[in-house]
Coordinates of C-alpha atoms in Angstrom, one line a residue:
Chain A
M1 CA -10.3 12.8 -119.8
A2 CA -6.7 11.7 -120.5
G3 CA -5.6 15.0 -119.6
A4 CA -5.1 14.2 -115.9
V5 CA -1.5 13.4 -114.9
A6 CA -1.6 10.1 -113.7
S7 CA 1.3 9.2 -111.1
P8 CA 3.0 6.0 -111.8
A9 CA 0.9 2.9 -110.5
G10 CA 1.3 1.9 -107.0
A11 CA 3.8 4.7 -106.3
A12 CA 1.4 6.7 -103.7
K13 CA 2.7 10.0 -103.9
R14 CA 4.6 10.5 -100.7
W15 CA 4.4 14.2 -99.6
R16 CA 7.8 15.6 -99.6
F17 CA 8.8 18.8 -97.9
R18 CA 11.5 19.7 -100.3
E19 CA 11.8 19.1 -103.8
P20 CA 15.1 18.0 -104.9
S21 CA 16.8 20.7 -107.2
A22 CA 20.3 20.7 -108.7
L23 CA 20.3 24.6 -108.5
G24 CA 19.5 24.7 -104.8
G25 CA 18.3 27.9 -103.2
F26 CA 15.5 26.1 -101.4
W27 CA 16.2 27.1 -97.8
P28 CA 16.8 30.7 -98.3
S29 CA 13.7 31.2 -100.2
F30 CA 11.6 29.0 -97.8
G31 CA 13.1 30.9 -94.6
F32 CA 12.3 34.4 -96.2
V33 CA 8.6 33.3 -97.3
A34 CA 8.2 32.2 -93.7
V35 CA 9.3 34.9 -91.9
Y36 CA 8.0 37.4 -94.1
M37 CA 4.6 35.9 -94.5
S38 CA 4.6 35.8 -90.6
L39 CA 5.4 39.3 -89.9
I40 CA 3.1 40.9 -92.4
V41 CA 0.2 38.5 -92.7
L42 CA -0.2 35.7 -90.0
I43 CA 0.9 37.4 -86.9
P44 CA -1.8 40.4 -87.4
L45 CA -4.3 37.9 -88.4
A46 CA -3.6 35.7 -85.6
A47 CA -4.3 38.6 -83.2
L48 CA -7.5 38.8 -84.9
V49 CA -8.4 35.5 -84.6
L50 CA -7.6 35.2 -80.8
R51 CA -9.1 38.4 -79.7
P52 CA -12.9 38.0 -79.9
W53 CA -12.8 34.6 -77.5
E54 CA -12.9 36.8 -74.2
I55 CA -16.6 37.2 -74.6
G56 CA -16.8 33.6 -74.7
I57 CA -18.1 31.2 -77.8
D58 CA -21.8 32.4 -77.1
G59 CA -20.6 36.0 -77.2
V60 CA -19.0 35.6 -80.3
W61 CA -21.9 33.6 -81.8
R62 CA -24.3 36.4 -80.6
A63 CA -22.1 39.2 -82.2
V64 CA -22.0 37.1 -85.4
S65 CA -25.4 35.9 -86.0
S66 CA -27.3 39.1 -85.0
E67 CA -29.7 40.2 -87.5
R68 CA -27.8 43.3 -88.1
T69 CA -24.5 41.4 -88.3
V70 CA -25.9 39.0 -91.0
A71 CA -27.3 41.8 -92.9
A72 CA -24.2 43.7 -93.3
L73 CA -22.1 40.4 -94.2
R74 CA -24.6 39.7 -96.9
L75 CA -24.5 43.0 -98.2
S76 CA -20.7 43.0 -98.0
F77 CA -20.1 39.8 -99.8
G78 CA -23.2 40.0 -102.1
A79 CA -22.4 43.5 -103.3
A80 CA -18.8 43.0 -103.6
A81 CA -19.6 39.7 -105.8
V82 CA -22.1 41.5 -108.2
A83 CA -19.5 44.6 -108.3
A84 CA -16.7 41.9 -109.2
A85 CA -18.8 39.9 -111.9
V86 CA -19.9 43.4 -113.3
N87 CA -16.1 44.2 -113.6
A88 CA -15.4 40.9 -115.2
V89 CA -17.6 41.6 -117.9
F90 CA -16.9 45.2 -118.6
G91 CA -13.3 45.2 -117.7
T92 CA -12.7 42.7 -120.2
I93 CA -14.3 44.6 -122.9
V94 CA -12.1 47.6 -122.0
A95 CA -8.9 45.5 -122.0
W96 CA -10.1 44.1 -125.3
A97 CA -10.4 47.6 -127.0
L98 CA -7.2 48.6 -125.5
V99 CA -5.2 45.6 -126.8
R100 CA -6.9 45.2 -130.1
Y101 CA -7.9 48.6 -131.5
E102 CA -6.1 51.7 -132.1
F103 CA -8.0 55.1 -131.3
P104 CA -7.0 58.4 -130.5
G105 CA -6.5 58.9 -126.7
K106 CA -5.8 55.4 -126.1
R107 CA -2.7 55.9 -124.1
V108 CA -4.8 58.5 -121.9
V109 CA -7.7 56.0 -121.6
D110 CA -4.9 53.4 -120.4
A111 CA -3.6 55.7 -117.7
F112 CA -7.2 56.5 -116.6
V113 CA -7.7 52.9 -115.7
D114 CA -5.1 52.9 -112.9
L115 CA -6.9 55.8 -111.3
P116 CA -9.3 54.1 -108.9
F117 CA -6.0 52.6 -107.4
A118 CA -4.4 56.1 -106.7
L119 CA -7.3 58.2 -105.3
P120 CA -7.8 58.2 -101.9
T121 CA -11.0 56.0 -101.3
A122 CA -12.8 58.9 -99.3
V123 CA -12.5 61.3 -102.3
A124 CA -13.8 59.0 -104.7
G125 CA -16.5 58.2 -102.2
I126 CA -17.5 61.9 -101.9
A127 CA -17.4 62.3 -105.4
L128 CA -19.6 59.1 -106.3
A129 CA -22.1 60.3 -103.3
S130 CA -22.5 63.9 -104.7
I131 CA -23.2 62.6 -108.3
Y132 CA -25.6 60.0 -107.3
A133 CA -27.3 61.8 -104.4
P134 CA -31.1 62.7 -105.2
N135 CA -30.1 66.3 -105.8
G136 CA -26.7 65.3 -107.9
I137 CA -26.5 65.0 -111.7
L138 CA -26.9 61.6 -112.2
G139 CA -29.1 60.9 -109.1
A140 CA -31.6 63.3 -110.3
A141 CA -31.8 61.8 -113.8
F142 CA -32.5 58.4 -112.1
G143 CA -34.7 60.0 -109.5
A144 CA -37.2 61.3 -112.2
H145 CA -37.6 57.4 -113.1
D146 CA -38.1 56.6 -109.5
I147 CA -34.7 54.8 -109.3
R148 CA -32.8 55.9 -106.1
I149 CA -29.2 54.9 -106.0
A150 CA -27.6 56.7 -103.1
Y151 CA -28.4 55.3 -99.8
T152 CA -29.2 51.9 -101.1
P153 CA -27.4 48.6 -101.9
I154 CA -27.2 49.8 -105.6
G155 CA -25.1 52.7 -104.4
V156 CA -22.6 50.3 -102.5
M157 CA -22.4 48.3 -105.5
I158 CA -21.2 51.3 -107.9
A159 CA -18.8 52.4 -105.3
L160 CA -17.4 48.8 -105.4
V161 CA -17.5 48.7 -109.2
F162 CA -15.5 51.9 -109.1
I163 CA -12.7 50.6 -106.8
G164 CA -12.4 46.9 -108.4
F165 CA -12.3 48.2 -111.9
P166 CA -8.6 48.3 -112.6
F167 CA -8.1 44.5 -111.5
V168 CA -9.9 42.8 -114.2
V169 CA -8.4 45.1 -117.0
R170 CA -4.9 44.4 -115.9
A171 CA -5.4 41.1 -115.2
V172 CA -6.8 40.6 -118.6
Q173 CA -4.9 43.0 -120.7
P174 CA -1.5 40.9 -121.0
V175 CA -3.3 37.8 -121.7
L176 CA -5.4 39.1 -124.7
A177 CA -2.1 40.6 -125.8
D178 CA -0.7 37.3 -125.9
L179 CA -3.4 35.5 -127.8
E180 CA -2.1 34.4 -131.0
R181 CA -4.0 36.0 -133.9
E182 CA -3.5 32.7 -136.3
V183 CA -5.7 30.8 -133.6
E184 CA -8.6 33.2 -134.5
E185 CA -7.9 33.1 -138.3
A186 CA -7.8 29.1 -138.1
A187 CA -11.0 29.4 -136.7
A188 CA -12.3 31.7 -139.4
T189 CA -10.9 29.5 -142.1
L190 CA -12.8 26.5 -140.7
G191 CA -16.1 28.2 -141.1
A192 CA -16.7 29.6 -137.6
S193 CA -18.7 32.6 -137.1
R194 CA -17.3 35.5 -135.1
W195 CA -19.3 34.6 -132.1
R196 CA -18.3 31.1 -132.1
T197 CA -14.5 31.9 -132.3
I198 CA -15.1 34.2 -129.3
A199 CA -16.9 31.5 -127.2
Q200 CA -15.2 28.6 -128.1
V201 CA -11.5 29.9 -128.8
I202 CA -10.8 33.3 -127.1
W203 CA -12.9 32.8 -124.0
P204 CA -11.3 29.6 -122.7
S205 CA -8.2 31.3 -123.4
I206 CA -8.7 34.4 -121.4
A207 CA -11.2 32.8 -118.8
P208 CA -8.4 31.9 -116.2
A209 CA -7.3 35.7 -116.2
M210 CA -11.0 37.1 -116.0
L211 CA -11.1 34.8 -113.1
T212 CA -7.8 36.1 -111.4
G213 CA -9.3 39.7 -111.9
F214 CA -12.6 38.8 -110.6
S215 CA -10.9 37.4 -107.3
L216 CA -8.8 40.5 -106.8
A217 CA -11.7 42.8 -107.4
F218 CA -13.9 40.8 -105.2
A219 CA -11.4 40.5 -102.5
R220 CA -10.6 44.3 -102.7
A221 CA -14.4 45.1 -102.5
V222 CA -15.1 43.0 -99.5
G223 CA -12.6 45.0 -97.4
E224 CA -13.7 48.4 -98.9
Y225 CA -14.8 51.2 -96.6
G226 CA -13.9 54.8 -97.4
S227 CA -15.6 54.9 -100.9
V228 CA -18.7 53.1 -99.8
I229 CA -19.9 55.0 -96.6
F230 CA -20.5 58.3 -98.4
I231 CA -22.6 56.8 -100.9
A232 CA -24.2 54.1 -98.9
G233 CA -26.0 56.0 -96.3
N234 CA -25.5 53.4 -93.9
L235 CA -29.0 52.5 -92.9
P236 CA -28.6 49.4 -90.6
M237 CA -30.3 46.2 -92.4
V238 CA -30.3 48.3 -95.6
S239 CA -27.3 49.9 -96.8
E240 CA -24.9 49.2 -93.7
I241 CA -21.5 47.2 -94.9
A242 CA -19.7 44.9 -92.5
P243 CA -16.5 47.1 -92.2
L244 CA -18.6 50.1 -91.1
L245 CA -20.3 47.8 -88.4
I246 CA -16.9 46.9 -87.2
I247 CA -16.1 50.7 -86.7
I248 CA -19.4 51.4 -85.2
R249 CA -18.7 48.4 -82.8
L250 CA -15.3 49.9 -82.1
E251 CA -16.7 53.3 -81.5
E252 CA -18.8 51.6 -78.6
F253 CA -15.7 50.2 -77.2
D254 CA -16.7 46.7 -78.1
Y255 CA -13.5 45.5 -79.1
A256 CA -14.4 41.7 -78.8
G257 CA -17.6 42.4 -80.7
A258 CA -15.6 44.1 -83.4
A259 CA -13.0 41.5 -83.8
A260 CA -15.9 38.8 -84.0
I261 CA -17.2 40.2 -87.2
G262 CA -13.8 40.6 -88.6
L263 CA -13.3 37.0 -87.7
A264 CA -16.3 36.0 -89.6
M265 CA -15.2 38.2 -92.7
L266 CA -11.8 36.4 -92.4
V267 CA -13.3 32.9 -92.5
I268 CA -15.6 33.7 -95.3
S269 CA -13.1 35.4 -97.4
F270 CA -10.7 32.7 -97.2
A271 CA -12.9 30.0 -98.1
L272 CA -14.3 31.8 -101.1
L273 CA -10.8 33.0 -102.4
F274 CA -9.7 29.3 -101.7
A275 CA -12.3 27.9 -103.8
L276 CA -11.7 30.7 -106.4
N277 CA -8.0 29.8 -106.7
A278 CA -8.8 25.9 -106.9
L279 CA -11.1 26.7 -109.8
H280 CA -8.2 28.6 -111.3
A281 CA -6.0 25.9 -111.0
F282 CA -8.4 23.6 -112.5
M283 CA -9.0 26.0 -115.5
I284 CA -5.7 26.1 -116.1
R285 CA -4.9 22.4 -115.9
R286 CA -7.8 21.9 -118.5
G287 CA -6.2 24.4 -120.5
G288 CA -3.0 22.3 -121.2
A289 CA -0.9 25.3 -120.8
Chain B
M1 CA -11.8 23.8 -162.3
P2 CA -8.7 26.2 -161.9
L3 CA -8.0 28.5 -159.5
E4 CA -7.1 31.7 -161.4
I5 CA -5.1 34.8 -159.8
D6 CA -5.0 37.7 -161.8
H7 CA -3.0 40.8 -161.4
L8 CA -3.1 40.8 -157.8
R9 CA -1.7 43.9 -155.9
K10 CA -1.3 44.3 -152.2
T11 CA 0.8 47.0 -150.0
F12 CA 1.4 47.3 -146.6
G13 CA 1.6 51.1 -146.0
K14 CA 4.2 51.7 -148.5
F15 CA 5.8 48.2 -148.8
P16 CA 4.5 46.7 -151.9
A17 CA 4.0 43.0 -150.6
L18 CA 2.7 41.5 -153.9
N19 CA 3.2 43.4 -157.5
S20 CA 0.7 42.4 -160.3
V21 CA 1.0 38.7 -159.3
S22 CA -0.9 36.2 -161.9
L23 CA -0.8 32.5 -161.3
R24 CA -3.0 29.6 -162.4
A25 CA -3.3 26.4 -160.6
E26 CA -5.0 23.6 -162.3
D27 CA -7.5 20.8 -160.8
S28 CA -5.7 18.8 -158.4
E29 CA -2.2 20.3 -159.0
F30 CA 0.3 20.8 -156.3
I31 CA 2.0 24.3 -156.3
A32 CA 5.0 25.5 -154.3
L33 CA 5.5 29.1 -153.8
L34 CA 9.0 29.5 -153.3
G35 CA 10.9 32.8 -152.3
P36 CA 13.3 34.4 -149.8
S37 CA 11.5 36.1 -146.9
G38 CA 9.5 39.1 -147.6
S39 CA 8.9 37.9 -151.2
G40 CA 5.2 38.1 -150.9
K41 CA 4.7 34.3 -150.8
T42 CA 2.8 34.3 -147.4
T43 CA 0.8 37.3 -148.5
L44 CA -0.4 35.5 -151.7
L45 CA -1.4 32.5 -149.7
R46 CA -3.3 34.7 -147.1
C47 CA -5.1 36.6 -149.9
I48 CA -6.3 33.3 -151.3
A49 CA -7.5 32.2 -147.9
G50 CA -9.3 35.5 -147.3
L51 CA -7.2 36.6 -144.4
E52 CA -5.8 39.5 -146.2
L53 CA -7.7 41.8 -148.6
P54 CA -5.7 42.5 -152.0
D55 CA -5.7 46.3 -153.2
S56 CA -6.4 44.9 -156.6
G57 CA -6.7 42.1 -159.0
S58 CA -8.8 39.1 -158.9
I59 CA -9.1 35.5 -157.4
R60 CA -11.4 33.1 -159.2
F61 CA -12.1 29.5 -158.4
Q62 CA -14.6 27.3 -160.2
G63 CA -15.7 30.5 -161.9
E64 CA -16.7 32.1 -158.5
N65 CA -15.2 35.3 -157.5
L66 CA -13.4 34.4 -154.1
L67 CA -12.6 38.1 -153.2
A68 CA -16.4 38.4 -152.6
Q69 CA -16.7 35.8 -150.1
K70 CA -16.0 35.8 -146.5
V71 CA -13.0 33.8 -145.2
R72 CA -15.3 31.5 -143.4
D73 CA -17.8 30.8 -146.5
R74 CA -14.6 30.2 -148.9
R75 CA -13.9 26.5 -147.8
I76 CA -10.3 27.0 -148.1
G77 CA -8.4 24.7 -145.7
L78 CA -5.2 26.3 -144.3
V79 CA -2.4 25.1 -142.3
F80 CA 0.0 27.4 -140.3
Q81 CA 3.7 27.1 -139.6
H82 CA 3.2 27.1 -136.0
Y83 CA 0.0 25.0 -136.0
A84 CA -2.4 27.3 -134.6
L85 CA -4.1 24.4 -132.7
F86 CA -6.7 25.2 -130.0
R87 CA -4.8 24.6 -126.8
H88 CA -7.7 23.9 -124.8
M89 CA -9.0 21.1 -127.1
T90 CA -8.0 17.8 -127.4
A91 CA -6.8 16.6 -130.8
A92 CA -10.3 15.2 -131.5
Q93 CA -12.2 18.3 -130.8
N94 CA -9.5 20.2 -132.8
V95 CA -10.3 18.1 -135.8
A96 CA -14.1 18.2 -135.0
F97 CA -14.1 21.9 -134.8
G98 CA -14.9 22.8 -138.2
L99 CA -17.6 20.2 -138.6
K100 CA -19.4 21.4 -135.7
A101 CA -19.3 25.0 -137.0
K102 CA -21.1 24.1 -140.0
R103 CA -24.7 25.7 -139.9
G104 CA -28.2 24.2 -140.7
K105 CA -28.8 21.4 -142.9
E106 CA -25.0 21.2 -143.6
K107 CA -24.1 20.5 -139.9
P108 CA -23.6 16.6 -139.4
S109 CA -25.0 14.4 -136.6
A110 CA -22.7 13.8 -133.5
A111 CA -22.3 10.0 -134.6
V112 CA -21.3 11.2 -138.1
I113 CA -18.8 14.0 -136.7
K114 CA -17.2 11.0 -134.6
A115 CA -16.8 8.9 -137.2
R116 CA -15.5 11.4 -139.6
V117 CA -12.9 12.7 -136.7
E118 CA -11.8 9.0 -136.3
E119 CA -11.4 8.9 -140.0
L120 CA -9.2 11.7 -140.2
L121 CA -7.1 10.8 -137.2
A122 CA -6.2 7.7 -138.9
L123 CA -5.4 9.4 -142.1
V124 CA -2.8 11.2 -140.4
Q125 CA -1.8 8.5 -138.5
L126 CA -2.7 9.4 -135.1
E127 CA -5.1 6.6 -134.1
G128 CA -5.7 6.6 -130.2
L129 CA -4.1 10.0 -129.8
G130 CA -7.4 11.9 -130.0
G131 CA -7.9 12.4 -126.4
R132 CA -4.2 14.3 -126.2
Y133 CA -4.1 17.9 -125.8
P134 CA -1.8 19.9 -128.2
S135 CA 0.9 20.5 -125.4
Q136 CA 1.1 16.4 -125.0
L137 CA 1.9 16.0 -128.8
S138 CA 5.5 16.4 -130.5
G139 CA 5.8 19.0 -133.2
G140 CA 5.2 16.7 -135.9
Q141 CA 2.1 15.2 -134.5
R142 CA 0.8 18.7 -133.9
Q143 CA 1.2 19.7 -137.6
R144 CA -0.7 16.5 -138.5
V145 CA -3.4 17.5 -136.1
A146 CA -3.5 20.7 -137.8
L147 CA -3.7 19.1 -141.2
A148 CA -6.5 16.8 -140.2
R149 CA -8.5 19.6 -138.9
A150 CA -8.2 21.5 -142.1
L151 CA -9.0 18.6 -144.3
A152 CA -12.3 17.9 -142.1
I153 CA -14.1 20.9 -143.7
E154 CA -13.6 19.1 -147.0
P155 CA -11.9 22.1 -148.3
R156 CA -12.0 23.1 -152.0
I157 CA -8.4 23.8 -152.1
L158 CA -5.7 23.1 -149.3
L159 CA -3.1 25.8 -148.4
L160 CA -0.1 25.3 -146.1
D161 CA 2.3 28.2 -144.9
E162 CA 5.6 26.8 -144.3
P163 CA 4.2 23.7 -142.6
F164 CA 7.2 21.9 -141.9
G165 CA 9.3 25.0 -141.0
A166 CA 9.3 24.6 -137.1
L167 CA 10.2 21.1 -137.3
D168 CA 13.6 19.0 -137.2
A169 CA 15.0 17.9 -140.5
K170 CA 14.4 14.2 -140.2
V171 CA 10.4 14.8 -139.2
R172 CA 10.3 17.2 -141.9
R173 CA 11.5 14.8 -144.7
E174 CA 9.2 12.2 -143.4
L175 CA 6.0 14.6 -143.3
R176 CA 6.9 15.9 -146.8
R177 CA 6.8 12.4 -148.4
W178 CA 3.5 11.8 -146.5
L179 CA 1.8 15.0 -147.5
R180 CA 2.6 14.1 -151.3
Q181 CA 0.8 10.7 -150.3
I182 CA -2.2 12.4 -149.0
H183 CA -2.4 14.7 -151.9
E184 CA -2.4 12.0 -154.4
R185 CA -5.2 10.2 -152.2
T186 CA -7.3 13.4 -151.9
G187 CA -6.7 15.1 -155.1
L188 CA -7.1 18.5 -153.7
T189 CA -5.6 21.5 -155.4
T190 CA -2.7 22.2 -152.9
I191 CA -0.7 25.4 -152.5
F192 CA 2.2 25.5 -150.2
V193 CA 4.6 28.1 -149.2
T194 CA 8.2 27.6 -148.3
H195 CA 11.7 29.0 -148.6
D196 CA 13.4 25.3 -148.8
Q197 CA 14.2 25.1 -152.4
E198 CA 14.8 21.3 -151.8
E199 CA 11.1 20.8 -150.4
A200 CA 10.0 22.7 -153.2
L201 CA 11.5 21.0 -156.1
E202 CA 10.8 17.6 -154.4
L203 CA 7.3 17.9 -153.5
A204 CA 5.5 20.3 -156.1
D205 CA 4.0 19.5 -159.6
R206 CA 5.0 23.3 -160.3
V207 CA 7.2 25.6 -158.3
A208 CA 6.3 29.5 -158.6
L209 CA 9.5 31.7 -157.6
L210 CA 8.6 34.8 -155.9
K211 CA 10.9 37.8 -155.6
D212 CA 10.0 41.3 -154.1
G213 CA 6.6 40.6 -154.5
A214 CA 6.8 39.3 -158.3
L215 CA 6.8 36.3 -159.9
E216 CA 10.4 35.5 -161.0
Q217 CA 9.7 32.2 -163.0
V218 CA 6.8 29.5 -162.7
G219 CA 7.3 26.2 -164.3
T220 CA 7.9 22.5 -163.2
P221 CA 11.1 21.7 -160.8
E222 CA 12.9 20.3 -163.9
E223 CA 12.3 23.7 -165.6
L224 CA 13.3 25.5 -162.8
Y225 CA 16.2 23.8 -162.2
H226 CA 17.7 23.2 -165.7
Q227 CA 16.1 26.2 -167.3
P228 CA 16.4 29.2 -165.1
A229 CA 15.2 32.2 -166.6
T230 CA 17.0 34.7 -164.6
P231 CA 20.2 34.6 -162.5
F232 CA 18.1 34.8 -159.2
V233 CA 16.4 31.8 -160.1
F234 CA 19.7 29.9 -160.7
E235 CA 21.0 31.2 -157.3
F236 CA 18.2 30.7 -155.4
L237 CA 18.1 26.9 -156.3
G238 CA 21.6 26.4 -155.5
D239 CA 25.2 27.6 -154.8
V240 CA 26.7 29.5 -157.6
V241 CA 30.2 30.6 -158.4
K242 CA 30.7 33.7 -160.6
L243 CA 33.5 34.0 -163.2
P244 CA 34.2 36.6 -165.7
C245 CA 34.4 35.1 -169.2
E246 CA 34.5 36.1 -172.7
I247 CA 31.9 34.5 -175.4
V248 CA 33.5 33.5 -178.8
D249 CA 31.5 31.3 -181.4
G250 CA 28.9 30.4 -178.9
A251 CA 30.9 29.2 -176.2
A252 CA 32.5 30.7 -172.9
L253 CA 35.9 31.2 -172.8
I254 CA 37.3 30.9 -169.2
G255 CA 41.0 30.8 -168.1
G256 CA 41.7 29.7 -171.9
A257 CA 39.0 26.6 -171.9
R258 CA 36.1 26.5 -174.0
V259 CA 33.0 26.0 -171.8
T260 CA 29.5 24.8 -173.2
L261 CA 26.9 27.3 -172.7
L262 CA 23.7 25.8 -171.3
G263 CA 20.2 26.4 -172.8
G264 CA 18.8 30.0 -172.3
S265 CA 22.1 31.5 -172.1
R266 CA 23.3 34.5 -174.2
R267 CA 25.4 33.8 -177.2
T268 CA 26.4 37.0 -178.5
A269 CA 30.1 37.9 -178.4
G270 CA 31.5 39.8 -175.9
A271 CA 32.5 39.8 -172.0
G272 CA 30.0 38.5 -169.7
V273 CA 29.8 36.7 -166.3
A274 CA 29.5 33.0 -166.3
H275 CA 27.6 31.3 -163.6
V276 CA 28.9 27.7 -162.6
R277 CA 27.6 25.5 -159.9
P278 CA 30.5 24.6 -157.4
D279 CA 30.0 21.1 -158.2
A280 CA 30.5 21.3 -162.2
F281 CA 34.3 21.6 -162.3
D282 CA 36.8 19.3 -163.7
V283 CA 40.0 19.3 -161.2
A284 CA 43.4 18.5 -162.8
R285 CA 46.7 18.4 -161.1
G286 CA 49.6 20.7 -162.3
E287 CA 49.2 23.1 -165.2
S288 CA 46.5 22.4 -168.0
E289 CA 43.7 24.2 -169.3
G290 CA 41.4 26.0 -167.4
L291 CA 41.9 28.3 -164.3
K292 CA 45.2 28.0 -162.5
A293 CA 44.9 28.0 -158.6
T294 CA 46.6 26.8 -155.5
L295 CA 44.6 24.7 -153.3
G296 CA 43.8 25.5 -149.8
D297 CA 41.9 23.7 -147.5
V298 CA 40.3 20.1 -148.5
V299 CA 37.4 19.9 -146.2
S300 CA 35.7 16.4 -146.3
A301 CA 31.7 16.5 -145.9
G302 CA 30.2 13.1 -146.5
A303 CA 29.7 12.2 -150.0
S304 CA 31.5 15.3 -151.2
A305 CA 34.4 17.4 -150.3
R306 CA 34.8 21.3 -150.4
L307 CA 38.1 22.8 -152.0
D308 CA 39.1 26.3 -150.9
C309 CA 41.0 27.5 -153.9
R310 CA 43.2 30.4 -154.5
L311 CA 43.2 31.8 -158.1
D312 CA 46.3 33.3 -159.3
N313 CA 44.5 36.4 -159.8
G314 CA 43.9 36.2 -156.0
D315 CA 40.4 35.5 -156.1
A316 CA 39.1 32.6 -153.5
L317 CA 37.0 30.0 -155.1
E318 CA 35.0 27.3 -153.4
I319 CA 34.1 24.3 -155.3
R320 CA 32.7 20.8 -154.6
V321 CA 34.2 17.5 -155.7
P322 CA 33.5 13.8 -154.9
H323 CA 34.9 12.5 -151.8
D324 CA 37.3 10.1 -153.5
L325 CA 39.0 12.8 -155.9
A326 CA 39.4 14.9 -152.8
Q327 CA 41.2 12.1 -151.1
T328 CA 44.0 12.3 -153.6
L329 CA 44.5 16.1 -153.6
K330 CA 46.9 17.9 -150.8
P331 CA 46.7 21.2 -149.5
G332 CA 49.1 23.6 -151.3
E333 CA 49.0 21.7 -154.4
R334 CA 48.9 23.5 -157.8
V335 CA 45.6 22.7 -159.9
S336 CA 43.6 23.6 -163.0
L337 CA 40.1 24.3 -162.8
R338 CA 37.7 23.9 -165.8
P339 CA 34.1 24.1 -165.8
R340 CA 32.1 21.7 -167.1
E341 CA 29.1 24.1 -168.4
A342 CA 28.0 27.6 -167.5
R343 CA 25.4 30.1 -168.0
V344 CA 25.6 33.7 -169.1
W345 CA 22.8 36.3 -169.1

C-alpha cells in the first residue's frame, strides 16, 4: 500500500533520544514522566515482580501452573474478554443513540452511563447477586428455564459487563459526535444502502475508538474483584476468579504464591494490552487521519 | 428531458428557507444558483439530491416524480464543499464506492470497475494517484477525487455545492475552467451553488439569483449583468454607488449633468435614486458639468485605481478609474464627476 510512510532511501533511521524542537520543554516533561511513572506504577510493580522468587523458580511455576490457578486465570481473562466484547457492541449502540437522537430523558440516561464508575463495586456486586440469585427476580425467571446465572461463569461475565459498560460509551461517543454528516450523505447519493454505509463508512471511522473502549473495559474487568465475588459463588475450578485466588493465598499467609499469580496476571495483561495498542496504532494509520 | 422544480417550499422551524421556488433546467444545461448565505441555494440543491424533504411543491425529472424516490435511487451526483471523501479509503476506492454499491444485475465486474476507476481518475487528471489517501492529497486534488466519485455512478444530474469555496484563488480559477470542459464533454445537466458572482457569471449558461428563499431573477449571465431586474441583483453583481437624482425627459439629472438611463429603468418624472457602477464615471479636472468634489486619497490597485472623493454636500464617494488617469490626479484637487450611465428603479 502506498499508505506506508517510507523513510528516505539508505538513511537507516537512527534511534534518537531527543527529537529536536524549536519550542523546547523536552527535559522537564521527560523528567516528570520518568519520576511520576516510577513512583506510581513502576516501583510498586517491580516489588510484585521481585516478590515471588523466594520460593524458587520451581515454586513459582507450581503456583502458577496448578490446575486451580490455570482455571482461575482462564476465567478471569476469558470472562473479561467476553464482557469487553459485549460492551463494545452494546456500548457503541448506546453511544449512537445518545449522539444521534433526541429523546426525553436523554440527559438522565447520559448521566446513568457513569454510575458503574461511581458505585463502590461491592454494592454493585451485592445488588447483582440479589437479583440473579435463584430466588431473585431475574434469577427466578431464568431458573424457570433451567438457566443458572449466579454462581456460574455467566454471573461473572454479567458483573464484568456492568463495571466495564461506561468505557466503550465514553470512548466512542466523542468520535461519533465528530463524524461528518456529509460523508454519510455522500454515501447515500452514491447509491449505498444504509447497511453498506454503516459497514464501510461509519464502522472504519469508529473502530479505533471501539477498540480503545474494549481495551479499557477489558483491563478493568481483568482486575475486578468487588463486584464479582458475590455473584460468582467462587467455586474452585468453576467460578473462582484469579484476584480472589490471590486473596485466598494471602489469607493463607502464602505471600509468594499470591505474588506469583499476580505476576502471571501482570505478564498476560501487559502482553494483551500491548498487542491491542499496536492494533489500534495500525488502525489509525490505515485511517490516514 | 428537463428538470422541473415547481413551487418548492421548505421551512426549518419558523425560518422559511425556500419560499415557492420554481425553476426549470433544460437538458445539458449548466445552471448556477447564486445568492448570499442564508438565501436557500444549498437547501434547494439538497432538496434535488433528496437530502432534504420539501414541505410542498414538486421536483420532476424526465417525467418522474423525484420526491417519491429515495436518495440512493435518484442517481444524482453531489459534490460537497468540504469534499466529504471517505478518509480510510484511497482515491481509487473512493471512486469505486458507488460502482460497488450497485445491486444485482447492474453491479459491474471487478475488472470493469477497475477500468472505469482508472478512466475517471484520468478524466480528473489524477492518473497514478489512485493509491493515495485523501490526507495525502491537496485540496484541489481532493475535490477532483470527489467529482470523479460523483461521476462514477453515471449520474443523471450533477450537483455541486460551493465546490471551490475552500480552495485558494488560483486553484479555483483553474478548476472552474476545467469543470466547464468536463461539462462540455459529458453533457450532464449541472447545477452548482456559489456565492461568488464572478464564478457564476463565468461558468453558467444561466444564473438563478436567490434572495431570502425566493428567486430574484433567472437569466443568462449577460441578462443578469446588463438587465438586472431589481436593485438587489444589480448590487449583488458588483459594487454600486447610489446618488439622488431627478428624472426629467427620460434622463437622470445628477449634479446638473444629463445621464443616460439604462434599459429597465423607470422613466416617469420625479425624484429617484440613481444606481451607478463605481467605474462608470468620467472625471474632469476643475469645475465642469457633474458632481463637484474634492479629491482625497488616490489608491492604485493594479490596472485600476480607487479615488476617495468628498462631495461638496459632505458625502463620501468611492469611484474607480483606469490607472493611467489616476497618475495625473493629485490628492486635494478639485474635480467634477459625471456618471456615464445610471439605473433608477
